[in-house]
Short mmCIF file of C-alpha atoms in Angstrom, two decimals:
data_model
loop_
_atom_site.label_atom_id
_atom_site.label_comp_id
_atom_site.label_asym_id
_atom_site.label_seq_id
_atom_site.Cartn_x
_atom_site.Cartn_y
_atom_site.Cartn_z
CA MET A 27 -24.08 19.87 2.63
CA SER A 28 -25.78 16.79 4.08
CA TRP A 29 -22.64 14.78 3.35
CA LEU A 30 -20.71 17.02 5.76
CA ILE A 31 -23.20 16.31 8.55
CA ALA A 32 -22.82 12.57 7.95
CA VAL A 33 -19.03 12.57 7.64
CA CYS A 34 -17.88 14.92 10.40
CA PRO A 35 -18.91 12.81 13.45
CA VAL A 36 -17.19 9.73 12.05
CA LEU A 37 -14.17 11.81 11.08
CA GLY A 38 -13.96 13.06 14.65
CA ILE A 39 -14.06 9.53 16.05
CA ILE A 40 -11.35 8.39 13.65
CA ALA A 41 -9.18 11.38 14.63
CA MET A 42 -9.55 10.51 18.32
CA ALA A 43 -8.77 6.86 17.64
CA MET A 44 -5.73 7.81 15.55
CA SER A 45 -4.41 9.99 18.37
CA LEU A 46 -3.82 6.79 20.35
CA SER A 47 -1.28 5.69 17.74
CA HIS A 48 1.11 8.25 19.27
CA LEU A 49 1.42 6.13 22.42
CA LEU A 50 3.94 3.71 20.86
CA PRO A 51 6.47 6.38 19.77
CA VAL A 52 5.93 8.14 23.13
CA ALA A 53 6.87 4.90 24.91
CA VAL A 54 9.95 4.49 22.70
CA ALA A 55 10.96 8.14 23.22
CA VAL A 56 10.70 7.70 27.01
CA ALA A 57 12.58 4.39 26.94
CA VAL A 58 15.54 5.62 24.87
CA GLY A 59 15.45 9.27 25.96
CA ASP A 60 15.66 10.71 22.45
CA GLY A 61 14.01 14.02 23.39
CA MET A 62 10.87 13.49 21.31
CA THR A 63 8.42 12.78 24.14
CA GLY A 64 7.02 16.31 24.34
CA ILE A 65 6.55 16.60 20.56
CA PHE A 66 4.60 13.35 20.32
CA LEU A 67 2.49 14.19 23.38
CA ALA A 68 1.67 17.61 21.94
CA SER A 69 0.77 16.09 18.57
CA MET A 70 -1.42 13.48 20.28
CA THR A 71 -3.20 16.17 22.32
CA VAL A 72 -3.94 18.32 19.27
CA ASN A 73 -5.14 15.26 17.32
CA LEU A 74 -7.40 14.18 20.19
CA ALA A 75 -8.77 17.68 20.78
CA ALA A 76 -9.54 18.25 17.09
CA GLY A 77 -11.36 14.91 16.87
CA ALA A 78 -13.32 15.54 20.07
CA LEU A 79 -14.35 19.03 18.94
CA LEU A 80 -15.48 17.74 15.57
CA TRP A 81 -17.53 14.95 17.15
CA LEU A 82 -19.09 17.05 19.91
CA THR A 83 -20.31 19.72 17.50
CA THR A 84 -21.83 17.35 14.92
CA HIS A 85 -22.69 13.97 16.43
CA ARG A 86 -26.32 14.82 17.25
CA ALA A 87 -27.09 15.25 13.55
CA ARG A 88 -25.36 12.12 12.32
CA HIS A 89 -27.03 9.52 10.10
CA ASP A 90 -25.99 6.36 8.29
CA LEU A 91 -23.40 6.84 5.59
CA GLN A 92 -24.35 6.39 1.97
CA MET A 93 -21.81 5.44 -0.68
CA ARG A 94 -21.05 9.08 -1.55
CA GLU A 95 -20.37 9.99 2.07
CA GLY A 96 -18.24 6.85 2.46
CA VAL A 97 -16.02 7.87 -0.45
CA LEU A 98 -15.63 11.41 0.89
CA LEU A 99 -14.81 10.08 4.34
CA ILE A 100 -12.07 7.85 2.96
CA ILE A 101 -10.44 10.74 1.11
CA LEU A 102 -10.68 13.10 4.08
CA VAL A 103 -9.20 10.48 6.41
CA TRP A 104 -6.17 9.95 4.21
CA VAL A 105 -5.61 13.64 3.46
CA GLY A 106 -6.29 14.79 7.01
CA GLY A 107 -4.57 11.80 8.59
CA ALA A 108 -1.38 12.57 6.68
CA LEU A 109 -1.61 16.18 7.86
CA PHE A 110 -1.79 15.19 11.55
CA ALA A 111 0.86 12.49 11.05
CA ALA A 112 3.23 15.05 9.54
CA ALA A 113 3.31 17.15 12.74
CA PRO A 114 5.88 15.04 14.68
CA LEU A 115 8.07 14.89 11.58
CA TYR A 116 7.85 18.65 10.97
CA PHE A 117 8.60 19.62 14.56
CA GLY A 118 10.97 16.74 15.34
CA ILE A 119 13.32 16.73 12.33
CA PRO A 120 15.49 19.87 12.07
CA GLY A 121 15.29 21.70 8.75
CA ILE A 122 12.47 19.67 7.20
CA SER A 123 9.87 21.66 5.24
CA PHE A 124 6.11 21.17 5.55
CA THR A 125 6.04 19.83 1.97
CA ASP A 126 8.63 17.19 2.79
CA ALA A 127 6.99 16.26 6.10
CA TYR A 128 3.60 15.83 4.42
CA PHE A 129 5.16 13.75 1.62
CA GLU A 130 6.81 11.50 4.21
CA SER A 131 3.61 11.01 6.19
CA MET A 132 1.56 10.36 3.05
CA SER A 133 4.19 7.86 1.92
CA GLY A 134 3.79 6.18 5.29
CA LEU A 135 -0.01 6.04 5.40
CA THR A 136 -0.20 4.86 1.79
CA ALA A 137 2.47 2.21 2.54
CA THR A 138 4.47 3.52 -0.41
CA GLY A 139 7.89 3.72 1.21
CA ALA A 140 9.32 6.58 -0.85
CA THR A 141 11.34 8.83 1.43
CA LEU A 142 12.87 12.28 1.31
CA LEU A 143 14.82 11.80 4.53
CA GLU A 144 18.56 11.31 4.64
CA GLY A 145 20.54 10.03 7.62
CA LEU A 146 17.90 7.54 8.76
CA ASP A 147 20.43 5.88 11.09
CA ARG A 148 20.81 9.20 12.95
CA LEU A 149 17.10 9.97 13.33
CA PRO A 150 15.55 9.71 16.81
CA PRO A 151 14.38 6.09 17.22
CA SER A 152 10.84 7.25 18.03
CA ILE A 153 10.65 9.01 14.64
CA ASN A 154 11.61 5.81 12.83
CA VAL A 155 9.04 3.90 14.90
CA TRP A 156 6.40 6.51 13.99
CA ARG A 157 7.19 6.22 10.28
CA ALA A 158 6.94 2.43 10.49
CA GLU A 159 3.72 2.53 12.50
CA LEU A 160 2.12 4.80 9.89
CA GLN A 161 2.88 2.19 7.26
CA TRP A 162 1.51 -0.59 9.43
CA LEU A 163 -1.75 1.28 9.97
CA GLY A 164 -2.00 2.18 6.30
CA GLY A 165 -1.09 -1.28 5.04
CA MET A 166 -4.42 -2.87 5.79
CA GLY A 167 -6.22 0.45 5.74
CA VAL A 168 -6.93 2.74 8.67
CA ILE A 169 -10.62 2.68 7.86
CA VAL A 170 -10.95 -1.11 8.08
CA LEU A 171 -9.91 -0.94 11.72
CA VAL A 172 -12.50 1.71 12.48
CA VAL A 173 -15.19 -0.16 10.52
CA ALA A 174 -14.97 -2.85 13.20
CA VAL A 175 -16.33 -0.42 15.80
CA LEU A 176 -18.62 1.79 13.70
CA PRO A 177 -21.76 -0.30 14.30
CA MET A 178 -21.25 0.19 18.03
CA ILE A 179 -21.55 3.94 17.56
CA GLY A 180 -24.53 3.77 15.23
CA VAL A 181 -22.84 4.15 11.86
CA GLY A 182 -22.85 1.44 9.18
CA GLY A 183 -19.51 0.35 7.79
CA ARG A 184 -20.18 -1.41 4.50
CA GLN A 185 -20.17 1.80 2.43
CA ILE A 186 -16.76 2.72 3.79
CA SER A 187 -15.29 -0.71 3.17
CA LYS A 188 -16.38 -0.73 -0.47
CA ALA A 189 -14.42 2.46 -1.05
CA GLU A 190 -11.34 1.19 0.79
CA ILE A 191 -10.93 -2.55 0.11
CA PRO A 192 -8.61 -3.14 -2.88
CA GLY A 193 -9.63 -5.16 -5.90
CA PRO A 194 -12.63 -5.35 -8.22
CA MET A 195 -14.63 -7.95 -6.26
CA LYS A 196 -15.83 -5.76 -3.39
CA ASP A 197 -19.28 -7.15 -2.67
CA GLU A 198 -18.27 -10.53 -1.31
CA SER A 199 -18.45 -10.75 2.48
CA LEU A 200 -16.34 -13.21 4.42
CA THR A 201 -18.76 -13.25 7.35
CA PRO A 202 -22.39 -12.19 7.63
CA ARG A 203 -21.41 -9.02 9.48
CA MET A 204 -18.89 -6.46 8.24
CA THR A 205 -17.73 -5.95 11.83
CA GLN A 206 -16.67 -9.59 12.13
CA THR A 207 -14.88 -9.40 8.80
CA ALA A 208 -12.89 -6.32 9.77
CA LYS A 209 -11.98 -7.77 13.16
CA GLY A 210 -10.95 -11.07 11.60
CA LEU A 211 -8.71 -9.42 9.02
CA TRP A 212 -7.01 -7.35 11.69
CA ILE A 213 -6.48 -10.38 13.91
CA ILE A 214 -4.66 -12.07 11.04
CA TYR A 215 -2.67 -8.91 10.38
CA VAL A 216 -1.62 -8.54 14.02
CA VAL A 217 -0.71 -12.23 14.40
CA LEU A 218 1.44 -12.20 11.26
CA THR A 219 3.13 -8.98 12.42
CA ALA A 220 3.94 -10.55 15.79
CA ALA A 221 5.33 -13.65 14.05
CA CYS A 222 7.45 -11.44 11.78
CA LEU A 223 8.73 -9.49 14.81
CA LEU A 224 9.87 -12.68 16.53
CA ALA A 225 11.37 -14.09 13.33
CA TYR A 226 13.43 -10.93 12.75
CA ARG A 227 14.62 -10.98 16.37
CA LEU A 228 15.68 -14.62 16.07
CA ALA A 229 17.41 -13.81 12.77
CA GLY A 230 19.66 -11.29 14.52
CA MET A 231 17.90 -7.90 14.59
CA SER A 232 17.60 -5.85 17.76
CA TRP A 233 14.12 -5.62 19.25
CA LEU A 234 13.75 -2.05 17.96
CA ASP A 235 14.83 -2.90 14.42
CA ALA A 236 12.64 -6.01 14.49
CA LEU A 237 9.63 -3.92 15.53
CA ILE A 238 10.20 -1.32 12.83
CA HIS A 239 10.82 -3.82 10.04
CA SER A 240 7.97 -6.14 11.04
CA PHE A 241 5.62 -3.16 10.71
CA THR A 242 6.98 -2.22 7.30
CA THR A 243 7.19 -5.80 6.02
CA LEU A 244 3.60 -6.81 6.75
CA SER A 245 2.34 -3.49 5.39
CA LEU A 246 4.49 -3.95 2.26
CA GLY A 247 5.66 -0.39 2.94
CA GLY A 248 9.43 -0.79 2.99
CA PHE A 249 10.46 2.04 5.33
CA SER A 250 13.65 1.18 7.18
CA SER A 251 15.56 2.66 10.10
CA HIS A 252 18.78 2.42 8.07
CA GLU A 253 19.94 4.23 4.95
CA ALA A 254 21.07 0.93 3.44
CA SER A 255 17.63 -0.62 4.08
CA LEU A 256 17.94 -4.37 4.75
CA GLY A 257 21.39 -4.25 3.14
CA PHE A 258 22.55 -2.78 6.47
CA PHE A 259 22.35 -6.22 8.06
CA ALA A 260 24.13 -8.12 5.26
CA SER A 261 22.34 -11.27 6.44
CA PRO A 262 20.90 -13.97 4.16
CA VAL A 263 18.79 -15.18 7.09
CA ILE A 264 17.17 -11.77 7.57
CA GLU A 265 16.63 -11.46 3.83
CA GLY A 266 15.00 -14.89 3.71
CA THR A 267 12.75 -13.95 6.63
CA ALA A 268 11.74 -10.75 4.88
CA MET A 269 10.97 -12.62 1.65
CA ALA A 270 8.74 -15.11 3.45
CA PHE A 271 6.65 -12.44 5.17
CA MET A 272 6.51 -10.20 2.09
CA LEU A 273 5.04 -13.14 0.20
CA LEU A 274 2.50 -13.74 2.97
CA ALA A 275 1.53 -10.06 2.97
CA GLY A 276 1.20 -10.07 -0.81
CA ILE A 277 -1.53 -12.72 -0.63
CA ASN A 278 -5.18 -11.73 -0.19
CA PHE A 279 -5.78 -11.41 3.55
CA ALA A 280 -9.26 -12.82 3.00
CA THR A 281 -7.56 -16.10 2.05
CA HIS A 282 -5.56 -16.07 5.29
CA PHE A 283 -8.76 -15.28 7.20
CA LEU A 284 -10.72 -18.13 5.63
CA ALA A 285 -7.87 -20.59 6.21
CA TRP A 286 -7.73 -19.55 9.87
CA GLN A 287 -11.51 -19.52 10.32
CA ARG A 288 -11.95 -22.99 8.82
CA ARG A 289 -8.68 -24.38 10.21
CA SER A 290 -7.87 -25.70 6.75
CA PRO A 291 -5.36 -24.82 3.98
CA ALA A 292 -8.09 -25.43 1.39
CA ALA A 293 -8.66 -21.68 1.11
CA TYR A 294 -5.20 -21.30 -0.45
CA GLN A 295 -6.00 -24.00 -3.00
CA ARG A 296 -9.18 -22.15 -4.00
CA ASP A 297 -7.48 -18.76 -4.27
CA LEU A 298 -7.44 -18.14 -8.03
CA GLU A 299 -4.77 -15.43 -7.85
CA LEU A 300 -2.28 -17.33 -5.70
CA PRO A 301 -0.76 -19.65 -8.36
CA TYR A 302 -0.22 -16.71 -10.71
CA PHE A 303 1.20 -14.54 -7.91
CA LEU A 304 3.75 -17.17 -6.89
CA GLY A 305 4.38 -18.35 -10.45
CA VAL A 306 5.15 -14.90 -11.88
CA LEU A 307 7.52 -14.13 -9.01
CA ALA A 308 9.30 -17.50 -9.29
CA VAL A 309 9.76 -17.26 -13.06
CA SER A 310 10.86 -13.63 -12.78
CA ALA A 311 13.44 -14.44 -10.09
CA ALA A 312 14.94 -17.12 -12.33
CA LEU A 313 14.84 -14.82 -15.38
CA VAL A 314 16.53 -11.90 -13.60
CA ALA A 315 19.13 -14.20 -12.01
CA VAL A 316 20.07 -15.76 -15.36
CA PHE A 317 20.21 -12.31 -16.97
CA LEU A 318 22.48 -10.90 -14.24
CA TRP A 319 24.66 -14.03 -14.32
CA ALA A 320 25.02 -13.77 -18.10
CA ASN A 321 26.07 -10.13 -17.73
CA GLY A 322 28.62 -10.91 -15.01
CA THR A 323 26.97 -8.58 -12.48
CA TYR A 324 28.03 -10.74 -9.53
CA PRO A 325 31.01 -13.11 -9.23
CA ASP A 326 29.09 -16.29 -8.37
CA TRP A 327 25.69 -17.86 -9.00
CA LEU A 328 24.48 -18.01 -5.39
CA THR A 329 25.08 -14.30 -4.82
CA THR A 330 23.35 -13.55 -8.11
CA LEU A 331 20.32 -15.67 -7.21
CA ARG A 332 20.17 -14.21 -3.70
CA HIS A 333 20.00 -10.60 -4.90
CA ALA A 334 17.73 -11.37 -7.86
CA ALA A 335 15.17 -13.34 -5.84
CA PHE A 336 15.09 -10.83 -2.99
CA HIS A 337 14.49 -7.79 -5.19
CA VAL A 338 11.96 -9.56 -7.40
CA VAL A 339 9.89 -10.33 -4.30
CA SER A 340 10.51 -6.94 -2.68
CA VAL A 341 9.62 -4.77 -5.69
CA GLY A 342 7.04 -7.21 -7.08
CA THR A 343 5.05 -7.07 -3.83
CA ASN A 344 5.45 -3.25 -3.70
CA THR A 345 7.52 -3.38 -0.51
CA GLY A 346 10.65 -1.63 -1.77
CA PHE A 347 13.28 -3.04 0.59
CA ALA A 348 16.75 -3.17 -0.94
CA THR A 349 19.94 -5.04 -0.15
CA THR A 350 21.95 -3.56 -3.02
CA ASP A 351 21.59 -0.76 -5.55
CA TYR A 352 19.72 -2.54 -8.34
CA ASN A 353 19.66 0.80 -10.15
CA VAL A 354 23.16 -0.03 -11.47
CA TRP A 355 22.15 -3.44 -12.85
CA PRO A 356 21.92 -3.79 -16.64
CA VAL A 357 18.84 -1.80 -17.57
CA PHE A 358 16.48 -4.70 -18.38
CA ALA A 359 16.57 -6.03 -14.79
CA PRO A 360 15.47 -2.88 -12.90
CA LEU A 361 12.85 -2.14 -15.57
CA TRP A 362 11.47 -5.66 -15.16
CA LEU A 363 11.31 -5.13 -11.39
CA MET A 364 9.28 -1.94 -11.88
CA PHE A 365 6.99 -3.76 -14.31
CA LEU A 366 6.34 -6.50 -11.74
CA GLY A 367 5.45 -3.87 -9.16
CA THR A 368 2.59 -2.64 -11.32
CA PHE A 369 0.42 -5.77 -11.11
CA VAL A 370 1.77 -8.73 -9.12
CA ALA A 371 0.26 -8.15 -5.65
CA CYS A 372 -3.04 -9.92 -4.98
CA SER A 373 -6.31 -8.07 -4.45
CA GLY A 374 -7.13 -7.73 -0.78
CA SER A 375 -3.42 -7.68 0.11
CA ALA A 376 -1.39 -4.82 1.49
CA GLY A 377 0.13 -4.23 -1.97
CA GLY A 378 -0.68 -1.59 -4.55
CA GLY A 379 -0.79 -1.45 -8.33
CA ILE A 380 -3.28 -2.90 -10.77
CA LYS A 381 -3.47 -6.18 -8.80
CA MET A 382 -3.11 -9.71 -10.13
CA ILE A 383 -6.86 -10.35 -10.42
CA ARG A 384 -7.28 -7.36 -12.74
CA ALA A 385 -4.32 -8.49 -14.83
CA MET A 386 -5.92 -11.93 -15.12
CA ILE A 387 -9.24 -10.43 -16.19
CA LEU A 388 -7.54 -8.19 -18.76
CA TYR A 389 -5.65 -11.15 -20.22
CA ARG A 390 -8.81 -13.27 -20.42
CA GLN A 391 -10.71 -10.41 -22.02
CA LEU A 392 -7.98 -10.02 -24.65
CA TYR A 393 -8.11 -13.75 -25.36
CA ARG A 394 -11.91 -13.58 -25.56
CA GLU A 395 -11.62 -10.84 -28.21
CA PHE A 396 -9.29 -13.07 -30.25
CA ILE A 397 -11.87 -15.89 -30.07
CA LYS A 398 -14.60 -13.48 -31.12
CA LEU A 399 -12.61 -12.39 -34.18
CA SER A 400 -12.17 -16.01 -35.25
CA HIS A 401 -15.66 -17.21 -34.29
CA PRO A 402 -18.09 -14.24 -34.21
CA ASN A 403 -21.09 -16.33 -33.14
CA ALA A 404 -19.37 -18.28 -30.37
CA VAL A 405 -20.66 -17.90 -26.81
CA ASN A 406 -17.50 -17.44 -24.76
CA PRO A 407 -18.08 -16.09 -21.22
CA LEU A 408 -15.04 -14.74 -19.39
CA LYS A 409 -14.05 -17.14 -16.62
CA ILE A 410 -11.48 -17.00 -13.85
CA GLY A 411 -11.25 -20.63 -12.82
CA PRO A 412 -14.81 -21.95 -12.55
CA GLN A 413 -16.23 -18.49 -11.85
CA VAL A 414 -17.89 -16.49 -14.62
CA VAL A 415 -16.87 -12.83 -14.39
CA PRO A 416 -19.84 -10.50 -15.09
CA ASN A 417 -19.40 -8.02 -17.91
CA GLN A 418 -19.95 -5.23 -15.40
CA VAL A 419 -16.75 -6.26 -13.62
CA VAL A 420 -14.87 -6.46 -16.92
CA PHE A 421 -16.00 -2.93 -17.84
CA SER A 422 -14.96 -1.70 -14.41
CA VAL A 423 -11.50 -3.21 -14.84
CA LEU A 424 -11.14 -1.65 -18.29
CA ALA A 425 -12.16 1.74 -16.86
CA PHE A 426 -9.64 1.33 -14.05
CA LEU A 427 -6.88 0.48 -16.53
CA PHE A 428 -7.67 3.56 -18.60
CA ALA A 429 -7.60 5.76 -15.48
CA TRP A 430 -4.32 4.13 -14.41
CA LEU A 431 -2.68 4.74 -17.78
CA ALA A 432 -4.01 8.30 -18.02
CA THR A 433 -2.69 9.07 -14.54
CA LEU A 434 0.69 7.50 -15.30
CA VAL A 435 1.11 9.53 -18.51
CA SER A 436 -0.23 12.86 -17.21
CA MET A 437 1.76 12.80 -13.96
CA THR A 438 4.94 11.78 -15.79
CA LEU A 439 4.46 14.64 -18.24
CA LEU A 440 3.98 17.04 -15.32
CA LEU A 441 7.30 15.98 -13.82
CA THR A 442 9.15 16.26 -17.12
CA LEU A 443 7.52 19.66 -17.72
CA SER A 444 8.95 20.78 -14.38
CA GLY A 445 12.46 19.90 -15.52
CA LEU A 446 12.98 16.32 -14.31
CA ASP A 447 14.67 13.87 -16.69
CA ALA A 448 12.44 11.29 -18.34
CA ILE A 449 13.71 8.16 -16.54
CA THR A 450 13.53 9.74 -13.10
CA ALA A 451 10.09 11.24 -13.82
CA PHE A 452 8.62 8.02 -15.21
CA SER A 453 10.01 5.77 -12.48
CA ALA A 454 9.01 8.21 -9.71
CA ILE A 455 5.41 8.14 -10.93
CA VAL A 456 5.41 4.36 -11.41
CA ALA A 457 6.79 3.97 -7.88
CA SER A 458 4.25 6.42 -6.42
CA LEU A 459 1.19 5.26 -8.35
CA ASN A 460 1.83 1.59 -7.50
CA ASN A 461 3.05 2.35 -3.95
CA ILE A 462 6.40 0.67 -4.62
CA GLY A 463 8.67 3.24 -2.97
CA PRO A 464 12.02 3.63 -4.72
CA GLY A 465 12.18 4.34 -8.43
CA LEU A 466 15.16 4.48 -10.76
CA HIS A 467 17.96 6.88 -11.68
CA GLN A 468 17.85 9.91 -9.33
CA VAL A 469 15.17 8.33 -7.10
CA GLY A 470 16.67 4.82 -7.04
CA PRO A 471 17.08 2.54 -4.02
CA ALA A 472 20.45 4.06 -3.05
CA THR A 473 19.09 7.62 -3.10
CA THR A 474 15.96 9.44 -1.92
CA PHE A 475 13.24 11.65 -3.36
CA ALA A 476 15.05 14.69 -1.88
CA VAL A 477 16.17 15.56 -5.41
CA LEU A 478 12.61 16.71 -6.20
CA ASN A 479 11.55 20.32 -5.85
CA ASP A 480 8.36 21.29 -4.00
CA PHE A 481 6.13 21.08 -7.09
CA GLN A 482 7.47 17.65 -8.04
CA THR A 483 7.07 16.48 -4.45
CA TRP A 484 3.39 17.47 -4.40
CA VAL A 485 2.81 15.71 -7.73
CA CYS A 486 4.23 12.48 -6.26
CA THR A 487 2.25 12.99 -3.04
CA ALA A 488 -1.01 13.25 -4.98
CA THR A 489 -0.05 10.23 -7.07
CA MET A 490 0.55 8.12 -3.96
CA LEU A 491 -2.91 8.99 -2.68
CA LEU A 492 -4.49 8.15 -6.04
CA GLY A 493 -2.69 4.82 -6.15
CA ARG A 494 -3.53 3.80 -2.58
CA LEU A 495 -7.23 4.57 -3.00
CA GLU A 496 -7.27 2.87 -6.41
CA LEU A 497 -7.82 5.97 -8.56
CA LEU A 498 -11.55 5.77 -9.22
CA THR A 499 -12.40 6.35 -5.55
CA VAL A 500 -10.66 9.73 -5.75
CA LEU A 501 -11.37 10.66 -9.37
CA VAL A 502 -15.12 10.12 -9.03
CA VAL A 503 -15.23 13.10 -6.65
CA LEU A 504 -14.15 15.32 -9.55
CA THR A 505 -17.22 14.45 -11.65
CA PRO A 506 -20.40 16.62 -11.57
CA ALA A 507 -22.56 13.48 -11.33
CA PHE A 508 -21.02 12.62 -7.95
CA TRP A 509 -22.34 15.84 -6.43
CA ARG A 510 -25.75 15.70 -8.12
CA LYS A 511 -28.61 14.70 -5.82
#
């Protein structure tokens, strides 16, 4: 049980730090008088007390985290964090079950954006702020924030970051010290969020709506304070603002960091994923627009292009905002949107899914196999730009893809076994596994996941966690070798 001794003190510190996140909804509850002040203060107190108790009883025996302890810590933070985050929802929303509250909080922390709640416009404003803040914290990763202060308390952070940072290239540091890297990434994240807040306000949102939607845009989470999502505003300016910041959040934050650190846009030119990220989205927007125009979905071309481009960016970056019910479009278009959501977001971004870099590696590996069949003796290393990708990375990507496909199939079969129709089951798992948010059919953008029973809800909750922590981080815990000394 040495891993427990290593993990518990850090877990206690994280719990205490997370308790401070209640201060924003408390301030909103006091300002608008929505009656939620006591609930958030009680939740904050319990969170703080539990963290303090855990730290006080274990901190004397702490030691540096190894990779195994780092992985366990990540899982416990997400599972336990969602449990604490569910408390204000459970006690503050009349009639909500624990299952639904936990699903909602996990959807927030994983920046998925799937919701079971109806009547979002009538919820207490502090609840909507809390939901949005959970996505904002989860977008970059709660652990990355804490990694910035771990060295100050005597615990190394690199093991944690390897388990948390998305993408296959996890060993490259942006600065010599992990602390500086984490702080730099969060500075970029905060600055972009503030810019998004101001842009939304200037575009016509209220300060409260701008705060909520800036949180859920930069996190690529997609929670909204309105049932109609961004369609509530019916504003091309707001939609354009959202598209711009969703694109920024879909880019590797390391690229933003390097551009800021070196005061040069050269980092964007050297980002190997960026041209594919922007190119796939641009081509897809044109393709979907032409398809919808040919099918007479909208009366004029500009309206068609507006809706097509917005939803291609929104679903492709795993945000999940909606301005119209794309579930009723001719079937190719919504299926293409879901397909984009499985791989378009860049590694190191707030998005989920396979990630663009893995898709690039898989394509190059397939092409390399074709060359090998034609020229068996040819030496043909796999390259992404000028960089040779080691075979170890290729094997890791192939293993990830197998785990992704196995999870997609098994979870979909579980939902269909429980009585859900095939389209709803498949799209709910695709949306959960890739942290997209809305699916299709009964869980489409104009509806919620409230149609699911408790078993189906827990299946989707587990799938969201698997997707956010990139599958292998969670699945490795189930292997006997992980626990072997």
